[in-house]
Amino acid sequence: MLSTHVLHLLTPIVASQAVYASPNHCHYGEPCWPTASIWQNFNTSINGQLAVVLPPAAPCHAPNYNEAGCSAARSNWFNSFWRADQLGAYQSPYWERGLNGTCFIGTLVEQTCDQGLVPVLGASVNNADHVRKSVQFAKRHKLSVVVKNTGHDYLGRSTGAGSFMIWTHQLKGIEFSNAFTPSNAPRRYSAKPAVTVHAGEQWIDVYKAAHDKHVVVVGGAARSVGAAGGWPLGGGHSPLGPKYGMGVDNIIQITLVTPDGNYRIANEYTNKELFWGLRGGGGSVWGVILTVTYKTHPALDNVLGGFFQFNATTPEHALNFRTTAFAALPSIVDKGYSGYVLLDGTTFSFAALQPDSNSDPTNTGNFSLANEAFASLLNYSIAHPGSGEAAMIWTKYPSFWDWFSNNIGDISIGKNTWIGGRLVTRDALINRPDKLAEVSRFGGIINVVAGGAVSKIDPDSVALNPAWRSGVIASANLGFGGWPDSANVTEITWRQQQTTILNQLLGDIIGPGAGAYFNEADPYEPNWKEVFWGNHYNRLLRLKRSIDPQNIFTCNRCVGSDL
């Protein structure tokens, strides 16, 4: 239990620059902040689950130095699962420190370790009643409140200097049903195979559980990303998207605690407008998610994975190859492939997936149809002698789980990461591949996760930016990379500003209405309402005003954050 003594010993926060701060909410250090006795009573009401939140490097610095804790932090600094299990850790340390923070893992014990952007107190909720009481408490005292599970967040939406955190990582549970019927569905409703995932679960565990049940579920391409929080709220792109649609297209029901502190069910028959907004409306602005129920699909037993790489001999050859590769992407997607392209210097890598493959019908091992799909990439060095070397390896897997567990990891963990993003259309890839190649010369990731089923779904059926349904093939994340902890404010600011400029240029190349994936976008995106939601924003704003008139839940570039 959190003692009154500890509450009084909370050291004053040394302010760090934040991307977003909620001026109309109460923060630690202000006269409105609840007294120690009020916090103690609240702690009792949630069975002692309130905790002081410290940055993950705090055990390595006075006055919180702890030899064992420091050793654990240093040895696990780049471990995404360790970070997810820490109340005050985020997958990118930038969102712990902000621009001016001082709590670094590699500095001396005597070095100042400020609170940075890390909330000062957190409720480690482990049931719906804890969530309900936490929301009611935040509402009553008008606290600046953030919701966090694993800390995977490129836009800093689960951080907040001087805030109160609701930590959902302990809300565990994965429940399968052969015939799920949403609440208040009519009698004519045809029950569907489904899985109900609790807010603290992560995709690697959901995928393994689905594999054991001989089904698949549309989820993210990262092991430690939460499966029932920010991922579906932002839309949820997936390597299975071209086959089954976006994550939000596969949601049957959501349960949550809304800003009024009440438990609610949202589906097509109950709280229908809220259900629409939750599927792609982004961020923790609608309340605290408890569970998400997804459709499941029959197991995939003929999965083809490929890894292609081209190493160019010069930057000019790399640029020319990218032009060819970008122009080929629509055709590759049309043949049923998805995957992830990494652009790094003069290297072009493509981890490809064909989830239901008949590319080797004679079982000869020559993968002729697969090689045909990638022919323009494989033959580039033949057609352009001296340009570089191309190679591709194909592997058959007996299940989606086998492909995922052998090919997908977590990237940029424990590193200062800053990216931007735009949805890349078929038109831009076919007609302006040279310009796309030029703007991507600084590197990045191309998530080839759209087209196919994603493009065939009614764009107004969910709150997701309708641009996803308008010829989008991929989501591109371009930026100027990260920076070492030794970087100064000038260098960091320059990289952030250049990322914004670069992604505005990318949007200009794609053309009018160019959107971005809300979960992987520029934290300083200037046109965020249109870029994240297109013509859905005004409807979302009306819903926000209805469900949260006091604007209790808010975050960086989220619906209603400028109210």
Coordinates of C-alpha atoms in Angstrom, one line a residue:
M1 CA 0.0 0.0 0.0
L2 CA 1.2 3.5 -0.8
S3 CA 1.9 5.3 2.5
T4 CA 1.0 8.9 3.3
H5 CA 4.7 9.4 4.0
V6 CA 5.6 8.4 0.5
L7 CA 3.0 10.6 -0.9
H8 CA 4.5 13.6 0.8
L9 CA 8.0 12.7 -0.4
L10 CA 7.1 13.0 -4.0
T11 CA 9.8 15.3 -5.3
P12 CA 8.8 18.3 -7.3
I13 CA 8.8 17.7 -11.1
V14 CA 11.5 19.4 -13.1
A15 CA 9.5 20.4 -16.2
S16 CA 10.3 18.9 -19.5
Q17 CA 8.9 20.1 -22.8
A18 CA 5.9 18.1 -23.8
V19 CA 4.3 17.7 -27.2
Y20 CA 0.9 18.2 -25.5
A21 CA -0.1 19.4 -22.1
S22 CA -3.7 19.7 -20.8
P23 CA -4.0 23.3 -19.4
N24 CA -7.6 22.8 -18.1
H25 CA -6.7 19.8 -15.9
C26 CA -5.1 19.6 -12.5
H27 CA -1.4 18.6 -12.4
Y28 CA 0.9 17.6 -9.6
G29 CA 2.3 20.6 -7.7
E30 CA -0.7 22.8 -8.3
P31 CA -3.1 23.8 -5.5
C32 CA -5.8 21.7 -7.0
W33 CA -3.8 18.5 -6.6
P34 CA -5.5 16.1 -4.1
T35 CA -4.0 16.0 -0.6
A36 CA -2.2 12.9 0.7
S37 CA -5.2 11.8 2.8
I38 CA -7.5 12.0 -0.3
W39 CA -5.0 9.9 -2.3
Q40 CA -4.8 7.4 0.6
N41 CA -8.5 7.0 0.7
F42 CA -8.6 6.4 -3.0
N43 CA -5.8 3.9 -2.7
T44 CA -7.8 2.0 -0.1
S45 CA -10.8 1.9 -2.5
I46 CA -8.8 0.2 -5.2
N47 CA -7.2 -2.4 -2.8
G48 CA -3.8 -0.7 -2.5
Q49 CA -3.1 -0.6 -6.2
L50 CA -1.9 3.0 -6.3
A51 CA 1.8 3.5 -6.8
V52 CA 4.4 6.2 -7.2
V53 CA 5.6 6.1 -10.8
L54 CA 9.3 6.6 -11.5
P55 CA 11.2 6.7 -14.8
P56 CA 12.8 3.3 -15.5
A57 CA 16.4 4.7 -15.1
A58 CA 15.5 6.1 -11.6
P59 CA 17.1 3.1 -9.7
C60 CA 20.4 4.1 -11.2
H61 CA 20.4 7.6 -9.7
A62 CA 20.2 9.2 -6.3
P63 CA 17.9 9.5 -4.3
N64 CA 16.3 6.3 -5.6
Y65 CA 19.5 4.4 -6.3
N66 CA 19.1 0.6 -6.0
E67 CA 21.9 -1.7 -7.1
A68 CA 19.7 -4.6 -8.1
G69 CA 17.1 -2.4 -9.7
C70 CA 19.8 -0.5 -11.6
S71 CA 21.3 -3.7 -12.8
A72 CA 17.9 -5.0 -14.0
A73 CA 17.2 -1.7 -15.8
R74 CA 20.6 -1.7 -17.6
S75 CA 20.4 -5.4 -18.7
N76 CA 16.8 -5.0 -19.9
W77 CA 16.9 -1.5 -21.4
F78 CA 16.2 -2.7 -24.9
N79 CA 13.8 -5.5 -23.9
S80 CA 10.2 -4.6 -25.0
F81 CA 8.6 -7.0 -22.6
W82 CA 10.5 -5.7 -19.6
R83 CA 9.6 -2.1 -20.6
A84 CA 5.9 -3.1 -20.9
D85 CA 6.0 -4.5 -17.4
Q86 CA 7.4 -1.3 -15.8
L87 CA 4.8 1.2 -14.7
G88 CA 7.0 4.2 -15.7
A89 CA 8.7 2.9 -18.8
Y90 CA 7.9 3.6 -22.4
Q91 CA 9.2 1.8 -25.5
S92 CA 10.9 5.0 -26.6
P93 CA 12.8 6.7 -23.8
Y94 CA 12.1 10.1 -25.4
W95 CA 8.6 9.8 -24.0
E96 CA 10.0 9.4 -20.6
R97 CA 12.2 12.4 -20.7
G98 CA 10.9 14.8 -23.3
L99 CA 13.2 17.4 -24.9
N100 CA 14.8 18.6 -21.7
G101 CA 14.7 15.6 -19.3
T102 CA 17.7 14.3 -17.5
C103 CA 17.0 10.7 -16.4
F104 CA 19.4 8.7 -18.6
I105 CA 20.4 5.1 -18.0
G106 CA 24.1 5.6 -18.7
T107 CA 24.9 8.6 -16.6
L108 CA 26.5 8.8 -13.1
V109 CA 24.6 8.0 -10.0
E110 CA 24.9 11.6 -8.9
Q111 CA 23.4 12.8 -12.2
T112 CA 20.0 14.5 -11.7
C113 CA 17.0 12.2 -12.6
D114 CA 13.9 14.3 -13.0
Q115 CA 10.4 13.0 -13.5
G116 CA 10.3 14.2 -17.1
L117 CA 7.0 13.3 -18.9
V118 CA 6.3 10.3 -16.7
P119 CA 3.1 10.6 -14.6
V120 CA 3.7 10.9 -10.9
L121 CA 1.1 8.5 -9.6
G122 CA -0.6 5.4 -11.2
A123 CA -3.4 3.1 -10.5
S124 CA -2.3 -0.5 -11.5
V125 CA -5.9 -1.6 -12.1
N126 CA -6.6 -5.3 -12.2
N127 CA -10.4 -5.3 -12.6
A128 CA -13.2 -3.3 -14.0
D129 CA -14.2 -1.9 -10.6
H130 CA -10.7 -0.4 -10.2
V131 CA -11.0 1.2 -13.6
R132 CA -14.4 2.6 -12.8
K133 CA -13.2 4.1 -9.5
S134 CA -10.0 5.5 -11.1
V135 CA -12.0 7.3 -13.8
Q136 CA -14.5 8.7 -11.2
F137 CA -11.6 9.9 -9.1
A138 CA -9.9 11.6 -12.0
K139 CA -13.2 13.2 -13.0
R140 CA -14.0 14.4 -9.5
H141 CA -10.6 16.1 -9.1
K142 CA -10.3 17.2 -12.7
L143 CA -7.0 15.5 -12.9
S144 CA -4.8 15.3 -16.0
V145 CA -5.1 11.6 -16.7
V146 CA -3.4 9.2 -19.1
V147 CA -4.1 5.6 -20.0
K148 CA -1.2 3.2 -20.6
N149 CA -0.7 -0.5 -21.2
T150 CA 2.7 -1.4 -22.9
G151 CA 4.0 2.1 -23.7
H152 CA 4.2 1.5 -27.5
D153 CA 3.3 5.0 -28.7
Y154 CA 5.0 7.1 -31.3
L155 CA 3.0 10.2 -30.4
G156 CA 3.4 10.4 -26.6
R157 CA -0.3 9.9 -25.9
S158 CA 0.2 7.8 -22.7
T159 CA 2.7 10.2 -21.1
G160 CA 2.0 13.4 -19.2
A161 CA 4.1 15.5 -16.8
G162 CA 2.3 15.8 -13.5
S163 CA -0.5 13.4 -14.6
F164 CA -2.3 10.5 -13.0
M165 CA -2.0 7.3 -14.9
I166 CA -4.4 4.4 -15.3
W167 CA -2.3 1.4 -16.1
T168 CA -4.2 -1.4 -17.7
H169 CA -1.4 -3.9 -18.1
Q170 CA -2.7 -6.2 -15.4
L171 CA -6.1 -6.7 -17.1
K172 CA -5.4 -10.1 -18.5
G173 CA -7.6 -12.7 -20.2
I174 CA -8.1 -14.3 -23.6
E175 CA -11.4 -16.1 -24.1
F176 CA -12.5 -17.9 -27.3
S177 CA -16.0 -18.6 -28.4
N178 CA -17.2 -20.8 -31.3
A179 CA -20.5 -18.7 -31.5
F180 CA -20.2 -15.2 -30.1
T181 CA -23.3 -13.0 -30.1
P182 CA -22.9 -9.3 -29.2
S183 CA -25.1 -7.8 -26.5
N184 CA -28.6 -6.9 -27.6
A185 CA -28.2 -8.5 -31.0
P186 CA -31.5 -9.5 -32.7
R187 CA -32.5 -13.1 -32.7
R188 CA -31.7 -13.3 -36.4
Y189 CA -28.1 -12.5 -35.7
S190 CA -25.7 -15.3 -36.9
A191 CA -23.2 -16.0 -34.0
K192 CA -19.6 -15.8 -35.1
P193 CA -16.3 -17.5 -33.9
A194 CA -14.5 -14.9 -31.9
V195 CA -11.9 -14.1 -29.2
T196 CA -12.4 -11.6 -26.4
V197 CA -9.1 -10.0 -25.4
H198 CA -8.6 -8.1 -22.2
A199 CA -6.8 -4.7 -22.2
G200 CA -3.5 -5.9 -20.8
E201 CA -2.8 -8.7 -23.3
Q202 CA -0.1 -8.5 -26.0
W203 CA -0.2 -9.8 -29.5
I204 CA 2.4 -12.5 -29.1
D205 CA 0.2 -14.2 -26.5
V206 CA -3.0 -13.7 -28.4
Y207 CA -1.5 -15.2 -31.6
K208 CA -0.2 -18.2 -29.7
A209 CA -3.5 -18.8 -28.0
A210 CA -5.3 -18.5 -31.4
H211 CA -2.8 -21.0 -32.9
D212 CA -3.6 -23.5 -30.1
K213 CA -7.3 -23.1 -30.9
H214 CA -6.6 -23.6 -34.7
V215 CA -7.8 -20.1 -35.7
V216 CA -6.2 -16.8 -36.6
V217 CA -7.0 -13.3 -35.6
V218 CA -6.1 -10.0 -37.4
G219 CA -3.5 -8.3 -35.2
G220 CA -0.3 -6.3 -35.2
A221 CA 3.2 -7.1 -36.5
A222 CA 4.9 -6.7 -33.1
R223 CA 5.3 -9.1 -30.3
S224 CA 4.8 -6.8 -27.3
V225 CA 2.2 -4.4 -28.6
G226 CA -1.1 -4.4 -26.7
A227 CA -3.9 -6.2 -28.5
A228 CA -6.8 -4.3 -26.9
G229 CA -5.9 -0.7 -26.5
G230 CA -4.2 1.9 -28.7
W231 CA -3.7 -0.6 -31.6
P232 CA -7.4 -1.1 -32.4
L233 CA -8.4 2.5 -31.4
G234 CA -6.0 3.8 -34.0
G235 CA -7.3 1.4 -36.7
G236 CA -4.9 -1.5 -36.4
H237 CA -3.0 -2.3 -39.6
S238 CA -1.9 -5.9 -40.0
P239 CA 0.0 -8.3 -42.2
L240 CA -3.3 -10.1 -42.6
G241 CA -5.1 -6.9 -43.5
P242 CA -5.2 -7.5 -47.3
K243 CA -6.9 -10.8 -46.7
Y244 CA -9.3 -10.0 -43.8
G245 CA -9.4 -6.1 -43.5
M246 CA -8.0 -3.8 -40.8
G247 CA -8.2 -4.6 -37.1
V248 CA -11.2 -2.4 -36.7
D249 CA -13.0 -4.2 -39.5
N250 CA -12.8 -7.4 -37.4
I251 CA -14.1 -6.0 -34.1
I252 CA -17.5 -7.3 -32.9
Q253 CA -17.7 -5.7 -29.5
I254 CA -15.9 -3.5 -27.1
T255 CA -16.4 -3.0 -23.3
L256 CA -15.0 0.1 -21.6
V257 CA -15.4 2.6 -18.8
T258 CA -16.5 5.9 -20.3
P259 CA -15.6 9.3 -19.0
D260 CA -18.6 9.4 -16.8
G261 CA -17.2 6.5 -14.8
N262 CA -19.7 4.0 -16.0
Y263 CA -19.3 0.5 -17.6
R264 CA -20.5 0.3 -21.1
I265 CA -20.8 -2.2 -23.9
A266 CA -20.4 -1.0 -27.5
N267 CA -21.4 -2.9 -30.6
E268 CA -23.6 -2.6 -33.7
Y269 CA -26.7 -2.8 -31.5
T270 CA -25.7 -1.1 -28.2
N271 CA -24.1 2.4 -28.1
K272 CA -23.8 2.1 -31.9
E273 CA -22.3 5.6 -32.4
L274 CA -19.7 5.1 -29.7
F275 CA -18.9 1.7 -31.3
W276 CA -18.3 3.5 -34.6
G277 CA -16.0 6.0 -33.0
L278 CA -14.0 3.5 -31.1
R279 CA -13.0 1.7 -34.3
G280 CA -10.3 4.1 -35.6
G281 CA -11.2 7.2 -33.6
G282 CA -7.8 7.0 -31.9
G283 CA -6.3 7.6 -28.6
S284 CA -7.5 7.3 -25.1
V285 CA -10.2 9.9 -25.4
W286 CA -13.3 7.7 -25.2
G287 CA -12.5 6.2 -21.8
V288 CA -10.6 3.1 -20.7
I289 CA -10.9 -0.1 -22.8
L290 CA -11.6 -3.3 -20.8
T291 CA -12.0 -5.8 -23.6
V292 CA -12.1 -6.1 -27.4
T293 CA -13.9 -9.0 -29.1
Y294 CA -12.5 -9.9 -32.5
K295 CA -13.7 -12.2 -35.2
T296 CA -11.5 -15.3 -35.6
H297 CA -10.8 -17.0 -39.0
P298 CA -10.0 -20.6 -39.9
A299 CA -6.3 -21.5 -39.4
L300 CA -4.0 -20.8 -42.3
D301 CA -1.9 -23.9 -43.1
N302 CA -0.1 -23.0 -46.2
V303 CA 1.8 -19.8 -45.4
L304 CA 4.6 -18.5 -47.5
G305 CA 7.2 -16.2 -46.2
G306 CA 9.9 -14.5 -48.3
F307 CA 12.8 -12.2 -47.6
F308 CA 14.2 -10.1 -50.4
Q309 CA 17.2 -7.9 -50.2
F310 CA 18.9 -5.6 -52.7
N311 CA 22.3 -4.1 -51.8
A312 CA 23.0 -1.2 -54.2
T313 CA 26.6 -0.3 -55.1
T314 CA 26.0 3.5 -55.0
P315 CA 23.3 5.8 -53.6
E316 CA 22.3 6.6 -57.2
H317 CA 21.7 2.9 -58.0
A318 CA 19.8 2.6 -54.7
L319 CA 17.5 5.5 -55.8
N320 CA 16.9 3.9 -59.2
F321 CA 16.1 0.5 -57.7
R322 CA 13.6 2.0 -55.2
T323 CA 11.9 3.7 -58.2
T324 CA 11.5 0.2 -59.8
A325 CA 10.5 -1.4 -56.6
F326 CA 7.8 1.2 -55.6
A327 CA 6.3 0.9 -59.1
A328 CA 6.1 -2.9 -58.6
L329 CA 4.3 -2.8 -55.2
P330 CA 0.7 -2.6 -56.5
S331 CA 1.2 -5.7 -58.7
I332 CA 2.8 -7.6 -55.8
V333 CA -0.1 -6.7 -53.5
D334 CA -2.6 -7.7 -56.2
K335 CA -1.0 -11.1 -56.1
G336 CA -1.9 -11.5 -52.4
Y337 CA 1.4 -10.4 -50.8
S338 CA 1.8 -8.1 -47.8
G339 CA 4.8 -7.3 -45.7
Y340 CA 7.3 -4.8 -44.5
V341 CA 10.0 -2.9 -46.5
L342 CA 13.0 -1.5 -44.7
L343 CA 14.9 1.3 -46.4
D344 CA 18.4 1.7 -44.9
G345 CA 21.1 3.6 -46.8
T346 CA 21.7 1.6 -50.0
T347 CA 19.9 -1.5 -48.8
F348 CA 16.3 -2.3 -49.7
S349 CA 14.8 -5.2 -47.7
F350 CA 11.3 -6.7 -48.0
A351 CA 9.9 -9.3 -45.5
A352 CA 7.0 -10.6 -47.5
L353 CA 4.0 -12.7 -46.5
Q354 CA 1.5 -14.7 -48.7
P355 CA -0.9 -16.0 -46.0
D356 CA -2.7 -18.5 -48.2
S357 CA -0.2 -19.6 -50.8
N358 CA -0.4 -22.0 -53.7
S359 CA 2.9 -20.7 -55.1
D360 CA 4.5 -24.1 -55.1
P361 CA 1.7 -26.5 -56.2
T362 CA 4.0 -29.3 -57.3
N363 CA 6.0 -29.1 -54.1
T364 CA 9.2 -28.9 -56.1
G365 CA 10.6 -26.1 -54.0
N366 CA 11.1 -23.7 -56.9
F367 CA 8.5 -21.2 -55.8
S368 CA 7.9 -20.2 -59.4
L369 CA 4.8 -18.1 -58.9
A370 CA 6.3 -16.3 -55.9
N371 CA 9.4 -15.5 -57.9
E372 CA 7.3 -14.3 -60.8
A373 CA 5.5 -11.8 -58.5
F374 CA 8.9 -10.3 -57.5
A375 CA 10.5 -10.7 -60.9
S376 CA 11.1 -7.0 -61.5
L377 CA 13.0 -6.8 -58.2
L378 CA 14.9 -10.0 -58.7
N379 CA 15.9 -9.2 -62.3
Y380 CA 16.9 -5.6 -61.7
S381 CA 20.6 -6.3 -61.2
I382 CA 20.6 -8.4 -64.4
A383 CA 19.1 -5.6 -66.4
H384 CA 21.4 -3.1 -64.7
P385 CA 24.9 -4.6 -64.4
G386 CA 27.0 -3.2 -61.6
S387 CA 24.0 -1.7 -59.8
G388 CA 24.0 -4.2 -56.9
E389 CA 23.1 -7.7 -55.8
A390 CA 19.6 -9.1 -55.3
A391 CA 18.6 -12.2 -53.4
M392 CA 15.4 -13.8 -52.2
I393 CA 14.7 -16.7 -49.8
W394 CA 11.3 -18.4 -49.6
T395 CA 10.2 -20.5 -46.7
K396 CA 6.9 -22.4 -46.3
Y397 CA 5.3 -22.4 -42.8
P398 CA 2.6 -24.7 -41.6
S399 CA 0.7 -21.8 -39.8
F400 CA 0.6 -18.1 -39.4
W401 CA 2.0 -18.5 -35.9
D402 CA 5.1 -20.2 -37.3
W403 CA 5.6 -17.4 -39.7
F404 CA 5.1 -14.7 -37.1
S405 CA 7.2 -16.3 -34.4
N406 CA 10.1 -16.8 -36.8
N407 CA 10.0 -13.4 -38.6
I408 CA 8.5 -10.7 -36.5
G409 CA 10.2 -8.9 -33.6
D410 CA 10.0 -5.5 -32.0
I411 CA 12.1 -2.7 -33.4
S412 CA 13.7 0.5 -32.0
I413 CA 13.1 -0.5 -28.4
G414 CA 14.9 1.5 -25.8
K415 CA 16.0 4.0 -28.4
N416 CA 14.9 7.6 -29.1
T417 CA 12.6 7.2 -32.0
W418 CA 10.8 9.9 -34.0
I419 CA 8.9 9.2 -37.2
G420 CA 6.2 10.6 -39.5
G421 CA 3.8 8.9 -41.9
R422 CA 1.6 9.0 -44.9
L423 CA -0.7 6.5 -46.6
V424 CA 0.7 5.7 -50.0
T425 CA -1.7 5.2 -52.9
R426 CA -1.6 3.0 -55.9
D427 CA -1.7 6.1 -58.1
A428 CA 1.4 7.5 -56.5
L429 CA 3.3 4.2 -56.7
I430 CA 2.6 3.7 -60.3
N431 CA 2.8 7.3 -61.6
R432 CA 5.3 9.0 -59.3
P433 CA 7.6 6.2 -58.0
D434 CA 10.7 8.4 -58.8
K435 CA 9.5 11.1 -56.5
L436 CA 8.6 8.6 -53.8
A437 CA 12.1 7.2 -54.1
E438 CA 13.7 10.6 -53.8
V439 CA 11.8 11.6 -50.6
S440 CA 12.6 8.2 -49.0
R441 CA 16.4 8.6 -49.5
F442 CA 16.8 9.2 -45.8
G443 CA 15.4 5.8 -44.9
G444 CA 12.2 4.5 -43.3
I445 CA 9.7 1.7 -43.3
I446 CA 7.0 0.9 -45.8
N447 CA 4.2 -1.1 -44.3
V448 CA 2.6 -3.0 -47.2
V449 CA -0.6 -3.8 -45.3
A450 CA -3.5 -2.4 -47.4
G451 CA -5.3 -3.1 -50.6
G452 CA -7.2 -6.3 -51.0
A453 CA -9.9 -6.6 -48.3
V454 CA -9.0 -3.3 -46.7
S455 CA -10.0 -1.4 -49.9
K456 CA -13.4 -3.2 -50.3
I457 CA -15.0 -2.2 -47.0
D458 CA -17.4 0.7 -46.7
P459 CA -15.3 3.7 -45.8
D460 CA -18.0 5.1 -43.4
S461 CA -18.6 1.8 -41.6
V462 CA -15.9 2.7 -38.9
A463 CA -14.2 5.9 -37.8
L464 CA -10.9 5.0 -39.5
N465 CA -9.7 7.6 -42.0
P466 CA -11.6 6.8 -45.2
A467 CA -8.4 7.3 -47.2
W468 CA -7.5 3.7 -46.3
R469 CA -10.3 2.6 -48.6
S470 CA -9.2 4.8 -51.6
G471 CA -6.5 2.9 -53.3
V472 CA -4.0 2.9 -50.5
I473 CA -1.4 0.1 -50.8
A474 CA 0.9 0.9 -47.8
S475 CA 1.7 3.1 -44.9
A476 CA 5.1 4.8 -45.1
N477 CA 7.0 5.9 -42.0
L478 CA 9.8 8.3 -43.0
G479 CA 12.0 10.4 -40.7
F480 CA 15.5 11.2 -39.8
G481 CA 15.8 8.3 -37.5
G482 CA 16.5 8.6 -33.8
W483 CA 19.4 10.1 -31.9
P484 CA 21.8 9.1 -29.1
D485 CA 21.2 10.1 -25.5
S486 CA 24.2 12.5 -26.0
A487 CA 22.3 14.6 -28.6
N488 CA 21.7 18.2 -27.6
V489 CA 18.4 20.0 -27.8
T490 CA 19.4 21.7 -31.1
E491 CA 20.1 18.4 -32.9
I492 CA 16.9 16.8 -31.5
T493 CA 14.7 19.7 -32.6
W494 CA 16.3 19.8 -36.0
R495 CA 15.5 16.1 -36.6
Q496 CA 11.9 16.6 -35.4
Q497 CA 11.4 19.6 -37.7
Q498 CA 13.0 17.9 -40.7
T499 CA 10.7 14.9 -40.1
T500 CA 7.6 17.2 -40.3
I501 CA 9.0 18.9 -43.5
L502 CA 9.8 15.5 -45.1
N503 CA 6.3 14.1 -44.4
Q504 CA 4.5 17.2 -45.7
L505 CA 6.5 16.7 -48.9
L506 CA 5.5 13.1 -49.0
G507 CA 1.9 14.1 -48.7
D508 CA 2.3 16.6 -51.6
I509 CA 3.6 13.8 -53.8
I510 CA 0.7 11.4 -52.9
G511 CA -1.8 14.2 -53.6
P512 CA -5.0 15.7 -52.1
G513 CA -6.5 13.8 -49.2
A514 CA -3.3 12.0 -48.3
G515 CA -3.9 10.5 -44.9
A516 CA -1.7 9.0 -42.2
Y517 CA -2.0 6.0 -39.9
F518 CA -2.8 7.5 -36.5
N519 CA -0.6 5.1 -34.5
E520 CA 2.5 5.8 -36.7
A521 CA 2.6 9.5 -37.5
D522 CA 4.4 12.7 -36.8
P523 CA 3.8 13.9 -33.2
Y524 CA 4.0 17.5 -34.6
E525 CA 1.7 16.8 -37.6
P526 CA 0.3 20.3 -38.4
N527 CA -2.8 19.1 -40.3
W528 CA -3.7 16.3 -37.9
K529 CA -7.5 16.5 -38.1
E530 CA -7.6 16.0 -41.8
V531 CA -4.6 13.8 -42.1
F532 CA -5.6 11.4 -39.3
W533 CA -9.4 11.2 -39.9
G534 CA -10.3 13.0 -43.2
N535 CA -14.0 13.9 -43.3
H536 CA -14.8 11.7 -40.3
Y537 CA -13.3 14.3 -37.9
N538 CA -16.4 16.4 -37.4
R539 CA -18.5 13.4 -36.6
L540 CA -15.9 12.2 -34.1
L541 CA -15.8 15.6 -32.5
R542 CA -19.6 15.6 -32.0
L543 CA -19.3 12.2 -30.4
K544 CA -16.5 13.3 -28.2
R545 CA -18.5 16.3 -26.9
S546 CA -21.4 14.0 -26.2
I547 CA -19.5 11.2 -24.4
D548 CA -16.9 13.4 -22.6
P549 CA -18.4 17.0 -22.2
Q550 CA -15.8 17.8 -19.6
N551 CA -12.9 16.6 -21.9
I552 CA -11.5 14.4 -19.1
F553 CA -9.6 12.2 -21.5
T554 CA -7.3 14.0 -23.9
C555 CA -3.9 13.4 -25.6
N556 CA -1.6 14.7 -28.2
R557 CA -3.5 15.3 -31.5
C558 CA -6.4 13.3 -30.4
V559 CA -10.1 14.1 -31.1
G560 CA -11.0 17.2 -29.1
S561 CA -7.5 17.9 -27.8
D562 CA -7.8 21.5 -28.9
L563 CA -11.0 22.2 -27.0

